[in-house]
Every structure is written in C-alpha cells, then in structure tokens.
Tab-separated table of C-alpha atoms in Angstrom:
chain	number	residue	atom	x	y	z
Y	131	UNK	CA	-7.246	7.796	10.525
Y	132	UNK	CA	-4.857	10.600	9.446
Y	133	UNK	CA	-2.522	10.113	6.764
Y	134	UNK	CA	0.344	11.908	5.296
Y	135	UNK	CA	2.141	11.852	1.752
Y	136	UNK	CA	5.118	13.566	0.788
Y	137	UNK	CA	5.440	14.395	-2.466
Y	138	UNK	CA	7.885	16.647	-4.669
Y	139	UNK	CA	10.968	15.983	-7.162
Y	140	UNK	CA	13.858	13.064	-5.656
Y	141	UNK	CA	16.344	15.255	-7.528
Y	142	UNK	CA	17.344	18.505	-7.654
Y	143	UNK	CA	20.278	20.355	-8.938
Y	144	UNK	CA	23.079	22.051	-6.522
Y	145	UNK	CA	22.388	25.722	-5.306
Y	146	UNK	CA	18.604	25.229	-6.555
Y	147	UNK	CA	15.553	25.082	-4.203
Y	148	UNK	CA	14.189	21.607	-2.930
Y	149	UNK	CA	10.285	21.952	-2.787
Y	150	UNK	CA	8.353	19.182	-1.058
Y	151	UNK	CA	4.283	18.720	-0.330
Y	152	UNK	CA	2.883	16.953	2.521
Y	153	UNK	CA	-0.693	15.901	2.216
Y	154	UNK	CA	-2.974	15.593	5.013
Y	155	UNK	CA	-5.401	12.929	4.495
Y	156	UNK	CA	-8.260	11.382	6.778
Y	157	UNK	CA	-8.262	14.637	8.941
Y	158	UNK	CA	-8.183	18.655	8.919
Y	159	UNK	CA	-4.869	20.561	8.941
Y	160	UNK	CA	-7.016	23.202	11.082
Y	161	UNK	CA	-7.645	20.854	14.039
Y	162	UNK	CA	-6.262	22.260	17.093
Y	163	UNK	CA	-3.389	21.766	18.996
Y	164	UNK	CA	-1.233	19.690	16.235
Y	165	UNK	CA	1.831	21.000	14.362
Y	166	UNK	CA	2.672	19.628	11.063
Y	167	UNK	CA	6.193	19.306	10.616
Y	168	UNK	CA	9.957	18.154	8.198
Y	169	UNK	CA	12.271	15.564	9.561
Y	170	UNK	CA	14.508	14.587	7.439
Y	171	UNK	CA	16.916	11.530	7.970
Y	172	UNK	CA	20.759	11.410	5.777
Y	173	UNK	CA	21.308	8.146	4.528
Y	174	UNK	CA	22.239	5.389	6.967
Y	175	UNK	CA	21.943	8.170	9.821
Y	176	UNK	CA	19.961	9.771	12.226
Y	177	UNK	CA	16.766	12.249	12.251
Y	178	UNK	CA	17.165	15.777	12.131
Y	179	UNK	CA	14.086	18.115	12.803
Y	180	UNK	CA	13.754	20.627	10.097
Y	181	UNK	CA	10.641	22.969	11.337
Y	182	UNK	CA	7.295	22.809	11.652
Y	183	UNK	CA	3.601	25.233	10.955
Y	184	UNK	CA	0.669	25.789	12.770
Y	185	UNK	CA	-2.254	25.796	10.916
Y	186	UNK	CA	-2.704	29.564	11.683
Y	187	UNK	CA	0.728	30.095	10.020
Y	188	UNK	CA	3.043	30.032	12.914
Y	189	UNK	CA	6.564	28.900	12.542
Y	190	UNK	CA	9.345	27.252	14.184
Y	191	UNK	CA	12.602	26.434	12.316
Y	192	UNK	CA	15.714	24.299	13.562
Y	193	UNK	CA	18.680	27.031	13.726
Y	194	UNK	CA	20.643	25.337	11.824
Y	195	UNK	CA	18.388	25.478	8.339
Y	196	UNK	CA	16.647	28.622	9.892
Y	197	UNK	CA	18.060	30.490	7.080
Y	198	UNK	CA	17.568	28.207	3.796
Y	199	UNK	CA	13.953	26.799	4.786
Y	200	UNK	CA	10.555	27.972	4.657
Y	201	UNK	CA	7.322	26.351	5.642
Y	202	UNK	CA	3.956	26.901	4.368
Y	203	UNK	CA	0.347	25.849	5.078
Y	204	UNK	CA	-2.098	25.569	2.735
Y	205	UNK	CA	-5.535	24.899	4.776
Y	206	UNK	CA	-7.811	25.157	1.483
Y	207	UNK	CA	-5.720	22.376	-0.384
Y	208	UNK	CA	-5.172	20.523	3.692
Y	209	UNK	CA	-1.249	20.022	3.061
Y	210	UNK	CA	1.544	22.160	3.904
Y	211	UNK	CA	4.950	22.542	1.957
Y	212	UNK	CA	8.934	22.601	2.438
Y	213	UNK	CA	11.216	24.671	0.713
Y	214	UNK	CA	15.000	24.749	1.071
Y	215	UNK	CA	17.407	27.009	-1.346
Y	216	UNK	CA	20.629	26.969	-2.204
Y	217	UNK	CA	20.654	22.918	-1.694
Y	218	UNK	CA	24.118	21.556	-2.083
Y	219	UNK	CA	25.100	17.601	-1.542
Y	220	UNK	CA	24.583	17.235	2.030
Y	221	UNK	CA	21.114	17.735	1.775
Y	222	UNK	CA	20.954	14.377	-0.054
Y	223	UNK	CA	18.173	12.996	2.547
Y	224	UNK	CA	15.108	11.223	2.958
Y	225	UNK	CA	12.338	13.927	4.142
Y	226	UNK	CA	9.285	12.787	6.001
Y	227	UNK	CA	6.290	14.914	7.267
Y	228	UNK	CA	5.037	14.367	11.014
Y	229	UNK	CA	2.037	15.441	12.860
Y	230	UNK	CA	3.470	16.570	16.305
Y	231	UNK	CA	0.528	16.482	19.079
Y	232	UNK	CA	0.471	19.398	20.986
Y	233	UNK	CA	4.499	19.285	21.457
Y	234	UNK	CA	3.808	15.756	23.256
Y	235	UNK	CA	4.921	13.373	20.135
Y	236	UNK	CA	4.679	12.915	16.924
Y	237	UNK	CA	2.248	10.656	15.998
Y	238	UNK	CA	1.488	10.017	12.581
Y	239	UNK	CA	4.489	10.207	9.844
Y	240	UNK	CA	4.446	10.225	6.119
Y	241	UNK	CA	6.120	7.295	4.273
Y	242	UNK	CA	9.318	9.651	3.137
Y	243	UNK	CA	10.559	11.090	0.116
Y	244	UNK	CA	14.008	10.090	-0.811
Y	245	UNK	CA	15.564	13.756	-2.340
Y	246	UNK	CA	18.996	13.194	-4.001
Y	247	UNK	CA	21.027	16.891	-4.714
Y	248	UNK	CA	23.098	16.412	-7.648
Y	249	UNK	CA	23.802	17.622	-10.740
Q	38	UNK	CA	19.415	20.409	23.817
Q	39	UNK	CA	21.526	17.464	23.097
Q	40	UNK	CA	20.778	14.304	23.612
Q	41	UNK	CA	22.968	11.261	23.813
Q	42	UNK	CA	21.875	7.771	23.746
Q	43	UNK	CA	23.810	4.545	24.974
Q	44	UNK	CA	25.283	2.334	23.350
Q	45	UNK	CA	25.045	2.805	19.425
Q	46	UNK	CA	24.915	-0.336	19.003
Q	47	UNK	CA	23.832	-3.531	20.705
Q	48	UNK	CA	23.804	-6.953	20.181
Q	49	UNK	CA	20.985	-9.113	22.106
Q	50	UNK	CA	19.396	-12.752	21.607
Q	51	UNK	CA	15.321	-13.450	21.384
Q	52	UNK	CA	14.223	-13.121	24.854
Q	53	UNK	CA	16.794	-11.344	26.389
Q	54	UNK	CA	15.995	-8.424	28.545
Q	55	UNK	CA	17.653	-4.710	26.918
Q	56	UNK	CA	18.065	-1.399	27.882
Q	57	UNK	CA	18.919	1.817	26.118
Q	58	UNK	CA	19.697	5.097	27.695
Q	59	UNK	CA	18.920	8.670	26.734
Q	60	UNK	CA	20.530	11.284	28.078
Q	61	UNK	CA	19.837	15.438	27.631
Q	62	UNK	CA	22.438	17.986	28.523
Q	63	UNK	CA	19.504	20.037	30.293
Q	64	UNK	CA	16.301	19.308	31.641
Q	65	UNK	CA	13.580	18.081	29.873
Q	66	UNK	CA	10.812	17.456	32.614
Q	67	UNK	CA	9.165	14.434	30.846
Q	68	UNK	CA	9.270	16.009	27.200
Q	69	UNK	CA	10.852	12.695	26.400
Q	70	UNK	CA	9.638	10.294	23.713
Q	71	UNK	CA	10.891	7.087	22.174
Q	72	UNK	CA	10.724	5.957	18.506
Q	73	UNK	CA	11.303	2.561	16.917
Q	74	UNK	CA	12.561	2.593	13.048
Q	75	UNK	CA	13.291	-0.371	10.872
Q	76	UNK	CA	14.884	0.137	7.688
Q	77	UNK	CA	13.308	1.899	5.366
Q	78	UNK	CA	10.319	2.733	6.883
Q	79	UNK	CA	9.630	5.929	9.147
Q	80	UNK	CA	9.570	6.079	12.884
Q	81	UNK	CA	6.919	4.763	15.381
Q	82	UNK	CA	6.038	6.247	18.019
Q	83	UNK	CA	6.962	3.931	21.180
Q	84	UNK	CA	6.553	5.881	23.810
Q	85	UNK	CA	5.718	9.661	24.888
Q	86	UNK	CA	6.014	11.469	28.008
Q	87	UNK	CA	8.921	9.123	28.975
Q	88	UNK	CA	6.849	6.572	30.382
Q	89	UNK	CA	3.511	6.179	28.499
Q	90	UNK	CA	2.428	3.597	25.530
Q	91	UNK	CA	0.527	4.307	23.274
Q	92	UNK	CA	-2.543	1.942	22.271
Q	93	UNK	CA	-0.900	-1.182	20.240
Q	94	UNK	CA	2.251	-0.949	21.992
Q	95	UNK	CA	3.241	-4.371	23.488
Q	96	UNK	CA	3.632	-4.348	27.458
Q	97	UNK	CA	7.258	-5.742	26.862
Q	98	UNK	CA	8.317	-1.851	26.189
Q	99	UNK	CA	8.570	0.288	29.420
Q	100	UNK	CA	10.121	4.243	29.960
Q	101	UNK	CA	11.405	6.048	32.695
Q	102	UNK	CA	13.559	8.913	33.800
Q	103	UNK	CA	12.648	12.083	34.077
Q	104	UNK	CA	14.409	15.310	33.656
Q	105	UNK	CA	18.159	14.459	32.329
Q	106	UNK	CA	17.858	10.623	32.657
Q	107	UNK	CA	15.446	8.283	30.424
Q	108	UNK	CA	15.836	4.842	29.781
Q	109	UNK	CA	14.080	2.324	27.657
Q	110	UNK	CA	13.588	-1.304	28.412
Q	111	UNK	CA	12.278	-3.869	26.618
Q	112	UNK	CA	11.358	-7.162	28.944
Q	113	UNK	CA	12.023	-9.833	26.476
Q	114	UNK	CA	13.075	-9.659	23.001
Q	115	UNK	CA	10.850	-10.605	20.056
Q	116	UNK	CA	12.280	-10.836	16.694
Q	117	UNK	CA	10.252	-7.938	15.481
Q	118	UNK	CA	11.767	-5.522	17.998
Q	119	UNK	CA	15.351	-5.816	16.515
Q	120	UNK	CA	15.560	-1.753	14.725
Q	121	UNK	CA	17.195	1.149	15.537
Q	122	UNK	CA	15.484	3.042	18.211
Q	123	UNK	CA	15.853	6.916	18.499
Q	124	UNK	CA	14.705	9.375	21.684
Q	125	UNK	CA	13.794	12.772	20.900
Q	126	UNK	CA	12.276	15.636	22.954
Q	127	UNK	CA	10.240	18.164	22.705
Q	128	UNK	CA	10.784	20.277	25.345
Q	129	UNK	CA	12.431	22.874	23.557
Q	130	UNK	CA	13.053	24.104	20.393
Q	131	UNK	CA	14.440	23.168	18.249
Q	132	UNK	CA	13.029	19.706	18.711
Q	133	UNK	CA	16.102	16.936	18.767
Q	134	UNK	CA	17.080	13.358	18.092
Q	135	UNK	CA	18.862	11.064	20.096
Q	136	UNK	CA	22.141	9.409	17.754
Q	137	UNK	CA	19.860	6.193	17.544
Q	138	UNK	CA	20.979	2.680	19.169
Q	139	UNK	CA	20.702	-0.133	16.456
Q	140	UNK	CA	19.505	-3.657	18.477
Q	141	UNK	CA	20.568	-6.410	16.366
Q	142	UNK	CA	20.126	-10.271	16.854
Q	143	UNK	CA	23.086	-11.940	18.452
C-alpha cells in the first residue's frame, strides 16, 4: 500500500527557509484524482492545513501561509516538497504529508517530522 | 470555514456510550470527515463523507449530520478509543480542522 516519509532538517534558524520532502512509496504521485498535501500540527495543539499539489503542478495554499510557502512535485523522483521562508518561532511544529482522495479524505499520512525554529 | 467541535475535553468510562459534535459556520454538504489521533502518532482516518467507515473501522464508530451539523458517536468505549479526535472538511478551501476533543478514561 502507499506510504509516505517526510524528511528534511528538525532545525532551522529564524528568518531562514524550512525545506521538507515527502516520499511517495508503494504507489505513483501521477495517479489520478489524489492531492498530496502539508499539515502541520504545533505542539500539544491542533492541525493546521498548509497546502497541497496536484501531480500536474496545481496548487492550493491555506491563506494564512499563502505568502511564505511553496509546494513542489517532483513526479520523476515520486515525492513532492515544502518550503516556508522567513520561519520565525511559531513555526516550531510537527509537519506531516497526506494523500487527500479526490477532496473526500485524507487517507494515508506520513509519520511526521518534528521541525524546531531556533537559533 | 470554521469549525467548532464540542466539548474539548471529555471524560468517559470503558463502555460508556460518547458523542462529539462538529459544527461549521457554513455549509458543508457532507464534506465532513472524522480523524482519530493518539499521541504522537498522525491522524486516522475514521470516517469520511460524515457518515461512512472506512474498511477496518470498528462498527462501534457512527457519523451523521449533514450540512452545518455532524456528530460522532462511539457505541461503547474500548480502551483503545481514548485519543483526541479532530473533524475537518473539505468542502472548501482552505481545508480546516476542528479544535480537537481529547476522550480520556474516567
């Protein structure tokens, strides 16, 4: 079955950029009809959509990040990537990487990546 | 679109019957899904389109509700089930997260 791993530095320095890989395993990032895409949870709190990529390269980015974060697919290599600039503390957060089922649920989910911003 | 589950927190004994609410500040249709998440592991998925389980999930867990209104019941508590459990939908973007509702063992 499909599985996903997040991968990428747990620390990263204030105003830098946060890059994280998620790698799609046991199935192809071109199959139709699934979005790949960033949750990420603060600690002890709840889960906040980041964005997510169609294999094609469509976007869609939660407002509130829409700014800082960009999304990439990279269908050769069958993961697709998060970046985030100008970090600060508050995006101290575990990250996972979801398949979302043709905007029905999201079904498969990547272990997390614990990313701590701080100098 | 917001949503707001109730209560945060709850406090239940092994076989007692619970219910969480989720509630979105617009209509969703059935763009409604439910997540169980125990500590430090990632959500799983519960159930989607408000009222359907997915294969594996144990009859005990039952949606409902439609377009502002969704509730989650589970029949009779098993000690596995005590985690936080989180709605989301996906009706619009940008996709969002219930607050969570923490069960924990009385």
């Amino acid at each position: 079955q499909v599985q996903l791993q997040e991968s990428g530095p747990g620390l990263v320095e204030p105003s830098q950029t946060l890059s994280l890989t998620c790698a799609v395993s046991g199935g192809s990032i071109r199959s139709d009809g699934y979005y790949w895409n960033w949750i990420r949870q603060h600690p002890g709190k709840g889960l906040e959509w980041i964005g997510n990529i169609y294999y094609s390269g469509h976007t869609n980015y939660n407002p509130s990040l829409n700014s800082r974060v960009t999304i990439s697919v990279d269908t050769s290599k069958n993961q697709f990537s998060l970046n985030l600039n100008s970090v600060t503390a508050a995006d101290t957060a575990v990250y996972f990487c979801a398949r979302d089922h043709q905007h029905w649920y999201f079904d498969v989910w990547g272990r997390g990546t614990l990313v701590t911003v701080s100098s | 679109i917001q949503l707001t589950q109730s209560p945060s927190s709850l406090s239940a004994f092994v076989g007692d019957r619970v219910t969480i609410t989720c509630r979105a500040s617009q209509g969703i249709s059935s763009y409604l899904v439910w997540y169980q998440q125990e500590p430090g592991k990632p959500p799983k998925l519960l159930i989607y389109t408000a009222s359907t389980l997915p294969g594996g999930v144990p009859s005990r867990f039952s949606g409902s509700g439609s377009g502002t209104d969704f509730t989650l019941t589970i029949s009779s508590l098993q000690p596995e089930d005590f985690a936080t459990y989180y709605c989301q939908q996906l009706h619009t973007y940008p996709y969002t997260f219930g607050q969570g509702t923490k069960l924990e063992i009385k």
